[in-house]
Coordinates of C-alpha atoms in Angstrom, one line a residue:
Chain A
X1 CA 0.0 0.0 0.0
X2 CA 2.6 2.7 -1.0
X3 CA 1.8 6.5 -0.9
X4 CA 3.5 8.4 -3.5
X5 CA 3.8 12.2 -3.3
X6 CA 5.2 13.9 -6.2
X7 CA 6.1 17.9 -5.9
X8 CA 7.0 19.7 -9.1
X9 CA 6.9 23.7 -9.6
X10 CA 3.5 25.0 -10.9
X11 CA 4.2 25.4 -14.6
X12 CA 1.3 24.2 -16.3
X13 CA 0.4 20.9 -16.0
X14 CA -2.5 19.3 -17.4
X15 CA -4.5 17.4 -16.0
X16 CA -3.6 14.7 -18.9
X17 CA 0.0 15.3 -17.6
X18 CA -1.1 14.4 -13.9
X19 CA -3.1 11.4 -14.8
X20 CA 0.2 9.7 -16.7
X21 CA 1.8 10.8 -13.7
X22 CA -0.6 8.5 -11.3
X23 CA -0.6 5.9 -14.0
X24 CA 2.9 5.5 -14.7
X25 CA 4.2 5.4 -10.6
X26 CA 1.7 2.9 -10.1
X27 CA 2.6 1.0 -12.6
X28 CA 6.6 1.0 -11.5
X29 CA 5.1 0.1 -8.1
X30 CA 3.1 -2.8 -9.3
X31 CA 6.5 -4.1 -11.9
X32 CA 9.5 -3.4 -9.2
X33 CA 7.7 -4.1 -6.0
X34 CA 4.2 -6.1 -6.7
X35 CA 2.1 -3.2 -5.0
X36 CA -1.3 -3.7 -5.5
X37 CA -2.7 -0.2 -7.8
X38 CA -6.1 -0.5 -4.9
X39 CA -3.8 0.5 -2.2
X40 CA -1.4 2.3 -3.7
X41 CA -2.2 6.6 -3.4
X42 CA -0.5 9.5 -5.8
X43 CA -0.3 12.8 -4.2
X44 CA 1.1 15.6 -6.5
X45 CA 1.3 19.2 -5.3
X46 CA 2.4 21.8 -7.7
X47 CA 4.4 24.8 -5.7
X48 CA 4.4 28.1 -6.7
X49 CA 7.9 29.3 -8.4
X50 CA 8.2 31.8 -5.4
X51 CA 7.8 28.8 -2.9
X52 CA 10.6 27.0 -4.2
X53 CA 14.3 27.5 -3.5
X54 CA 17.4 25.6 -5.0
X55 CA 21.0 27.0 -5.0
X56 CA 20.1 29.3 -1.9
X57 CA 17.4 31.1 -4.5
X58 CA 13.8 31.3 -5.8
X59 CA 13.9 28.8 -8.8
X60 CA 13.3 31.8 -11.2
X61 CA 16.3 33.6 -10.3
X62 CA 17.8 30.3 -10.4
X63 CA 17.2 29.7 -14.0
X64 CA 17.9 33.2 -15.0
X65 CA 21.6 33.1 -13.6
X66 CA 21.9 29.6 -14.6
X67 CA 20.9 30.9 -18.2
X68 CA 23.5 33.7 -17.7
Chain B
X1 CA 4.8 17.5 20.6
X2 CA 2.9 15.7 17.8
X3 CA 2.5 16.7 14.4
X4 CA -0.4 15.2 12.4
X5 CA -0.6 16.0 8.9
X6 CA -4.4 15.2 7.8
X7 CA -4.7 14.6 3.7
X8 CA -8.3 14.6 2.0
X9 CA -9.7 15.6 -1.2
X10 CA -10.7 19.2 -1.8
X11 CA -14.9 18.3 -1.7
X12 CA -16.3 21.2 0.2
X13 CA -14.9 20.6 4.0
X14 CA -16.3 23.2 6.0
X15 CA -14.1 25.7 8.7
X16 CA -16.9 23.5 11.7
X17 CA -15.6 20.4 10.0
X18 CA -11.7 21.2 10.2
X19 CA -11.9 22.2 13.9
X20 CA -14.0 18.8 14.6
X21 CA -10.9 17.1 13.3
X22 CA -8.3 19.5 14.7
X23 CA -9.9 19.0 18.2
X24 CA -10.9 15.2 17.6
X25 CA -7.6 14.0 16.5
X26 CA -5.8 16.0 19.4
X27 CA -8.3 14.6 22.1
X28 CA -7.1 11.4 20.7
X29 CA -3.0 12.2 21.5
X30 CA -4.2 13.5 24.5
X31 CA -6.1 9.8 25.6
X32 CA -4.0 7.4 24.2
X33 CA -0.2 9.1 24.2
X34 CA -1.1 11.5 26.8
X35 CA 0.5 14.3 24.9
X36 CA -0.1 18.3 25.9
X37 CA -2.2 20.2 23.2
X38 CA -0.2 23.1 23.9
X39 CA 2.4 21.1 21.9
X40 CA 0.7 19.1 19.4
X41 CA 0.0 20.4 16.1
X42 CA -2.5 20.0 12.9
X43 CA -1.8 21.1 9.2
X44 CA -4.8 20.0 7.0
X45 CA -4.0 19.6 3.4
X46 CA -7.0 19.8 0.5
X47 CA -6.0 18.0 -2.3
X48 CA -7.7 18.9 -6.0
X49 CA -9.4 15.6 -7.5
X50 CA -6.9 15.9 -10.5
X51 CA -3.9 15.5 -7.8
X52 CA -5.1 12.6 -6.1
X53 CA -4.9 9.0 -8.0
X54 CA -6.0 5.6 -6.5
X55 CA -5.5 2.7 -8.5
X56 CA -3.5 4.2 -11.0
X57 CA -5.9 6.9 -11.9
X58 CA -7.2 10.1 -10.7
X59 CA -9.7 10.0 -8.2
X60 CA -12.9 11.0 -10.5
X61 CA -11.7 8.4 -13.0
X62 CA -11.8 6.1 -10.0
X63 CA -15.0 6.5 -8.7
X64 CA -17.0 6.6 -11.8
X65 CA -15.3 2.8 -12.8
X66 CA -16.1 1.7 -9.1
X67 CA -19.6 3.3 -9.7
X68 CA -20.1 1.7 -12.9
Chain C
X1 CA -9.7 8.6 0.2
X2 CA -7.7 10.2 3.7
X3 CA -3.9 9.9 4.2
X4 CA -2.9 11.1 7.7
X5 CA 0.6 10.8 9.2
X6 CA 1.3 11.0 12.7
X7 CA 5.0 12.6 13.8
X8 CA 5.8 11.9 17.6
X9 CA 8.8 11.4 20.0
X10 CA 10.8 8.1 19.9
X11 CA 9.6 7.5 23.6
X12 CA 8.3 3.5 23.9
X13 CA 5.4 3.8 22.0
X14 CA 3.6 0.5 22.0
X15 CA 2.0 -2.0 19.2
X16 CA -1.6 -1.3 21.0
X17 CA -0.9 2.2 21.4
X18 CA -0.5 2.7 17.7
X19 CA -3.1 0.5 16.6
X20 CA -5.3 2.8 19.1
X21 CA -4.3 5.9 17.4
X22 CA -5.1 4.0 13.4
X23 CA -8.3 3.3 14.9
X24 CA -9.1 6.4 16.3
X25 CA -7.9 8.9 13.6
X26 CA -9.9 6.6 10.8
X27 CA -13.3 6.9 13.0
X28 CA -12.7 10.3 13.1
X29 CA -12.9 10.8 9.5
X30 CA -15.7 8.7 9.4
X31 CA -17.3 10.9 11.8
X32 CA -16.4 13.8 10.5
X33 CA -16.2 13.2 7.0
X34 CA -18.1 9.8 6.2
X35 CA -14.5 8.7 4.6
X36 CA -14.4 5.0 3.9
X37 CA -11.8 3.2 6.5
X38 CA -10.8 0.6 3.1
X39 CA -9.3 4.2 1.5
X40 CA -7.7 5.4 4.6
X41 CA -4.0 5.2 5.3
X42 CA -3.0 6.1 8.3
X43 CA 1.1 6.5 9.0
X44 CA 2.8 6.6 12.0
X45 CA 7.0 8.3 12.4
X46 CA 8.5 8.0 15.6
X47 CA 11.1 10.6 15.7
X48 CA 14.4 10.5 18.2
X49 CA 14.0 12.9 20.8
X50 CA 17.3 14.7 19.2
X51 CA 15.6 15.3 16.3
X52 CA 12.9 17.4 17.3
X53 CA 13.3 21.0 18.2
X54 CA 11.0 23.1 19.7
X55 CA 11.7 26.5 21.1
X56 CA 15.0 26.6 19.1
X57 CA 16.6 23.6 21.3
X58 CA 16.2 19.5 20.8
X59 CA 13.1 18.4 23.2
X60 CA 15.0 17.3 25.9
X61 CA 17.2 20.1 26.5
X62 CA 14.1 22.5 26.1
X63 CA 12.3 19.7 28.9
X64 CA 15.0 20.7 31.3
X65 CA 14.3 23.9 31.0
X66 CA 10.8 24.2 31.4
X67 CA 11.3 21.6 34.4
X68 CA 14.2 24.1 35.6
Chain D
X1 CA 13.2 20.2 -9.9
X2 CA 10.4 17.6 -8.5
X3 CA 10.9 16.2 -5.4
X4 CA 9.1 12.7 -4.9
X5 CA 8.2 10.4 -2.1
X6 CA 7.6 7.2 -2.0
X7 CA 6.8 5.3 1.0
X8 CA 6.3 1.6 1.2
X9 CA 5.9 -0.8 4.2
X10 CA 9.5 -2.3 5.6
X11 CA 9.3 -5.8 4.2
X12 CA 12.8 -6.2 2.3
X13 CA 13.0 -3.9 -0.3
X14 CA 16.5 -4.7 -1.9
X15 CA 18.9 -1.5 -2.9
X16 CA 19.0 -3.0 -6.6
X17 CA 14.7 -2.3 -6.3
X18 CA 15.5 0.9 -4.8
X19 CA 17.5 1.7 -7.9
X20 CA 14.7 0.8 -10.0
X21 CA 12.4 2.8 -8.6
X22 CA 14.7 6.1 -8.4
X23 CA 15.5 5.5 -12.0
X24 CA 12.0 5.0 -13.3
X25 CA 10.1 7.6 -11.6
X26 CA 12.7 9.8 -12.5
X27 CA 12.8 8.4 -16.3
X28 CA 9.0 9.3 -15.7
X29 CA 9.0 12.6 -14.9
X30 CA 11.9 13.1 -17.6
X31 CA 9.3 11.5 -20.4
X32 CA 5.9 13.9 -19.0
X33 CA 6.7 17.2 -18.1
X34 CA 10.6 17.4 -19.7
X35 CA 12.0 17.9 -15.8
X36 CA 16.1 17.5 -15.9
X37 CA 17.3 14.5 -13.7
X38 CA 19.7 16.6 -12.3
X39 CA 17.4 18.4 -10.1
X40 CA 15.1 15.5 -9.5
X41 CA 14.9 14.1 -5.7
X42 CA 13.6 10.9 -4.9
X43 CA 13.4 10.1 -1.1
X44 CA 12.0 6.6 -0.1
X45 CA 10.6 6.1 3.7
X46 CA 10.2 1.8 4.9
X47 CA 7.5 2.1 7.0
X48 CA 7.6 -0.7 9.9
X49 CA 4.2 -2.6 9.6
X50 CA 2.7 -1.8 12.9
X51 CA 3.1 2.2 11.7
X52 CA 1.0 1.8 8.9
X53 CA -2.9 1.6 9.2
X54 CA -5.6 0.8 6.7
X55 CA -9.5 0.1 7.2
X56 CA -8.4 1.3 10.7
X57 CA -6.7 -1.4 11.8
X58 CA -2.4 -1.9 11.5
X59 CA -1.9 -3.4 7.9
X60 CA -1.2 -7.0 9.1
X61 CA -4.2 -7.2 10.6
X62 CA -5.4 -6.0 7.6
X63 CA -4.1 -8.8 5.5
X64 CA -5.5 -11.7 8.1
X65 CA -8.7 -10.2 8.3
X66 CA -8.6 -9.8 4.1
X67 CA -7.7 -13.2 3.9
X68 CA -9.6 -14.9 6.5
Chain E
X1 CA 21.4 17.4 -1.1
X2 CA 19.3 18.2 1.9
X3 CA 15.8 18.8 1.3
X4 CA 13.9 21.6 3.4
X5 CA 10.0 22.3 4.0
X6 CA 8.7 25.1 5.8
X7 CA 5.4 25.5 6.6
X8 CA 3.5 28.6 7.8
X9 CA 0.3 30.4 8.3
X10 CA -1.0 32.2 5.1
X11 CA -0.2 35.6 6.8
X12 CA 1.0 37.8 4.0
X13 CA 4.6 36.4 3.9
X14 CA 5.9 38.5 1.0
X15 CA 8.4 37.0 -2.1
X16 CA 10.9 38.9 -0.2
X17 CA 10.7 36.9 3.4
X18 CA 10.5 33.7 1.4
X19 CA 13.4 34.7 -0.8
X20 CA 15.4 35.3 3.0
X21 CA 14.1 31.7 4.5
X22 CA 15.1 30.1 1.2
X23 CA 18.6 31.8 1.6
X24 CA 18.9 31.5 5.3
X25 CA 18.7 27.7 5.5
X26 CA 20.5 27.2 2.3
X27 CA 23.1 29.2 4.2
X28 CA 22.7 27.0 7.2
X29 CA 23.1 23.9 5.8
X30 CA 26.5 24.7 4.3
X31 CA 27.5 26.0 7.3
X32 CA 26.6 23.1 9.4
X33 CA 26.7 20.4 7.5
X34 CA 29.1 21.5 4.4
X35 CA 26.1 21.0 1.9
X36 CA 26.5 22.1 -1.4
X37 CA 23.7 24.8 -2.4
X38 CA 23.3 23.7 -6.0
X39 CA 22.0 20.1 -4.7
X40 CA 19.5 22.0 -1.5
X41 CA 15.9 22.1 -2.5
X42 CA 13.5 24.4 -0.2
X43 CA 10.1 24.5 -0.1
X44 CA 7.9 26.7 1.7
X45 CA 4.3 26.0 2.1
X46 CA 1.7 28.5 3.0
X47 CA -1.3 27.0 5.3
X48 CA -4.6 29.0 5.6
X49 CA -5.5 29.9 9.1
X50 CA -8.4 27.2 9.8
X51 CA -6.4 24.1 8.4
X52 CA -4.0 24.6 11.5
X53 CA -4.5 23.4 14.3
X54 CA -2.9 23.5 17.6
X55 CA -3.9 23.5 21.3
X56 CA -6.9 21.6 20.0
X57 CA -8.7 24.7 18.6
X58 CA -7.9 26.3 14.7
X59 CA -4.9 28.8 15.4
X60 CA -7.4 32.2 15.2
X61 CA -9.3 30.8 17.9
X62 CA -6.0 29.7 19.8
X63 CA -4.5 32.9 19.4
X64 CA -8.2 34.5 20.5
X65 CA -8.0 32.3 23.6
X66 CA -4.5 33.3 24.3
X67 CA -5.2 37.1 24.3
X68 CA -8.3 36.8 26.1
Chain F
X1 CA 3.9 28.5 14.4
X2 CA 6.0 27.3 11.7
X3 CA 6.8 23.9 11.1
X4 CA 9.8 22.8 9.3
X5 CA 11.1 19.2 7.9
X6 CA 14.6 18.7 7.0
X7 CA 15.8 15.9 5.4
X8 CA 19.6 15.2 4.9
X9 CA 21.7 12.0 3.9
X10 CA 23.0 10.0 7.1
X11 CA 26.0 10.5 6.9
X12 CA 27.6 10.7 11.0
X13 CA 25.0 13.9 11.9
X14 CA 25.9 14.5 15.4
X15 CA 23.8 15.8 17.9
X16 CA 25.6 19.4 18.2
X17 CA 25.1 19.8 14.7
X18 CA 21.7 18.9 15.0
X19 CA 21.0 21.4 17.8
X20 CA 22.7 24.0 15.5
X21 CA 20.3 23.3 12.6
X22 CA 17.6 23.5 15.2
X23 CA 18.9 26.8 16.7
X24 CA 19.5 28.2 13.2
X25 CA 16.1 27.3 11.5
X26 CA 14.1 28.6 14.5
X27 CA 16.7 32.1 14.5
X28 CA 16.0 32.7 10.8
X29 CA 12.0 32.2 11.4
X30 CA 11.9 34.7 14.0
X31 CA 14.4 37.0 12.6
X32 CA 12.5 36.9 8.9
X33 CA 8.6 36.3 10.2
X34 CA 8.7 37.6 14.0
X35 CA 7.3 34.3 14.7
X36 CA 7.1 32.8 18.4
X37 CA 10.2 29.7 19.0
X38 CA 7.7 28.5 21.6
X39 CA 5.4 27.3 18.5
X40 CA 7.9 26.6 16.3
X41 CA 8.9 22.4 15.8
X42 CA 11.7 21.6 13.6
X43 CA 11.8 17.8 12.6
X44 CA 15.4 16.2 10.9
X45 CA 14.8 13.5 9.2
X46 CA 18.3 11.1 8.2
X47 CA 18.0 9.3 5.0
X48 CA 19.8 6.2 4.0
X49 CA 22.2 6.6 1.3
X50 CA 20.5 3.7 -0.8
X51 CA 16.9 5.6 -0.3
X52 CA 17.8 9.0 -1.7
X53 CA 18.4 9.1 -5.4
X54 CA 19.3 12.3 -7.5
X55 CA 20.0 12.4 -11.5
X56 CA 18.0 8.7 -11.6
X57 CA 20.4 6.8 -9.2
X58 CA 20.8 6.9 -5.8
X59 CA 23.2 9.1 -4.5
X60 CA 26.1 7.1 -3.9
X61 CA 26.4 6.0 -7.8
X62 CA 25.4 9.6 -8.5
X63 CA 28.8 11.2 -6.6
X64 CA 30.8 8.3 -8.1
X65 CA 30.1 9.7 -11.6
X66 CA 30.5 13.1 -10.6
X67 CA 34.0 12.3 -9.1
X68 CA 34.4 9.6 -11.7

């Protein structure tokens, strides 16, 4: 019964994009570990760019030095 | 000093609800771990439909195959 | 579909004990929120007593303190 | 830069499946929403059996009573 | 390649603030623990007044009791 | 009353350095937000080596390369 929660940056994601998302950690679950998909949960939370830091930075000031 | 973290889907849960299971679930700490409130803490997380899969496939998807 | 997880102190919790606090938590959203128990996961962390802070020192130092 | 967790009860998951699941849910967020590898975290929790509760009971007792 | 999450009360925490927490425990980690910044992820989540809970009560009517 | 998770590789942590993270986190929320250390918990989490993966492998093979 595994509980999966993915975080990724609010960018746009569909909710096509989410469902392949559930679909395709499930099925790894189910392939490398024999989970069963009735007891296995998908949680994604999209953060807003502001809300995420990397490199001691907002990820948009991130990219834009990283960009140079 | 407990932390709960309480997960459900975003279906209309109303502010009386919430504070039912903030003061329920701390009651509970209280009884069986004899924990203080003052210390014990209760985040509540909504969680869109589209961000929540179960059985490899977002919740909506889920319900109306379990319904069918 | 509820996920909850339960953070607290590494202190001899026991087997009954946690199975008290699955069993109350999933009523709870029962109660509150007509959940089905079958969905409901229910995680318990015990966490060593050095790694929890609370009023800017690990909980046993801050223990002493307010014993002091 | 997602961040994924992935928590599964403690019941010998091997480092080789460990691998496999870093690699695929990473290859999986590579192949949906173009996210660089580089700044993908996966973090997987083994969750001891009596921590983890489903239909409000710890999941072994689950399984008997699923069984039975 | 720590991995950080802050959580606070929806309270008008400006890009600024988060842009000092994301910077301040970046900063602390390499201090501390000689983590590089380029691998230390921070995310800050923002929690709405009545999905926190502590003392029992939603924190308004904590913070209410407290004054009175 | 901020809450804050961090998660680091286990990697020989020692308590003073965990007290310093503790110290530092809770500093920077009062310094930044004017928040309260009375309410503010601060939870470090140690992760296995094997059970963190960055790049799609976990992080041992991952520094190998980068040395390699």
């Amino acid at each position: 019964m595994p509980y999966v929660n993915i975080k990724v940056t609010r960018e746009g994601v569909t909710p096509d994009q989410k469902a392949e998302l559930i679909s395709g950690v499930t099925d790894l679950l189910v392939r490398v570990l024999d989970k069963s998909p009735a007891t296995t949960f998908v949680v994604i939370d999209e953060v807003a760019l502001e809300d995420w830091g990397i490199g001691g930075v907002p990820v948009e000031q991130y990219r834009r030095e990283a960009a140079g």
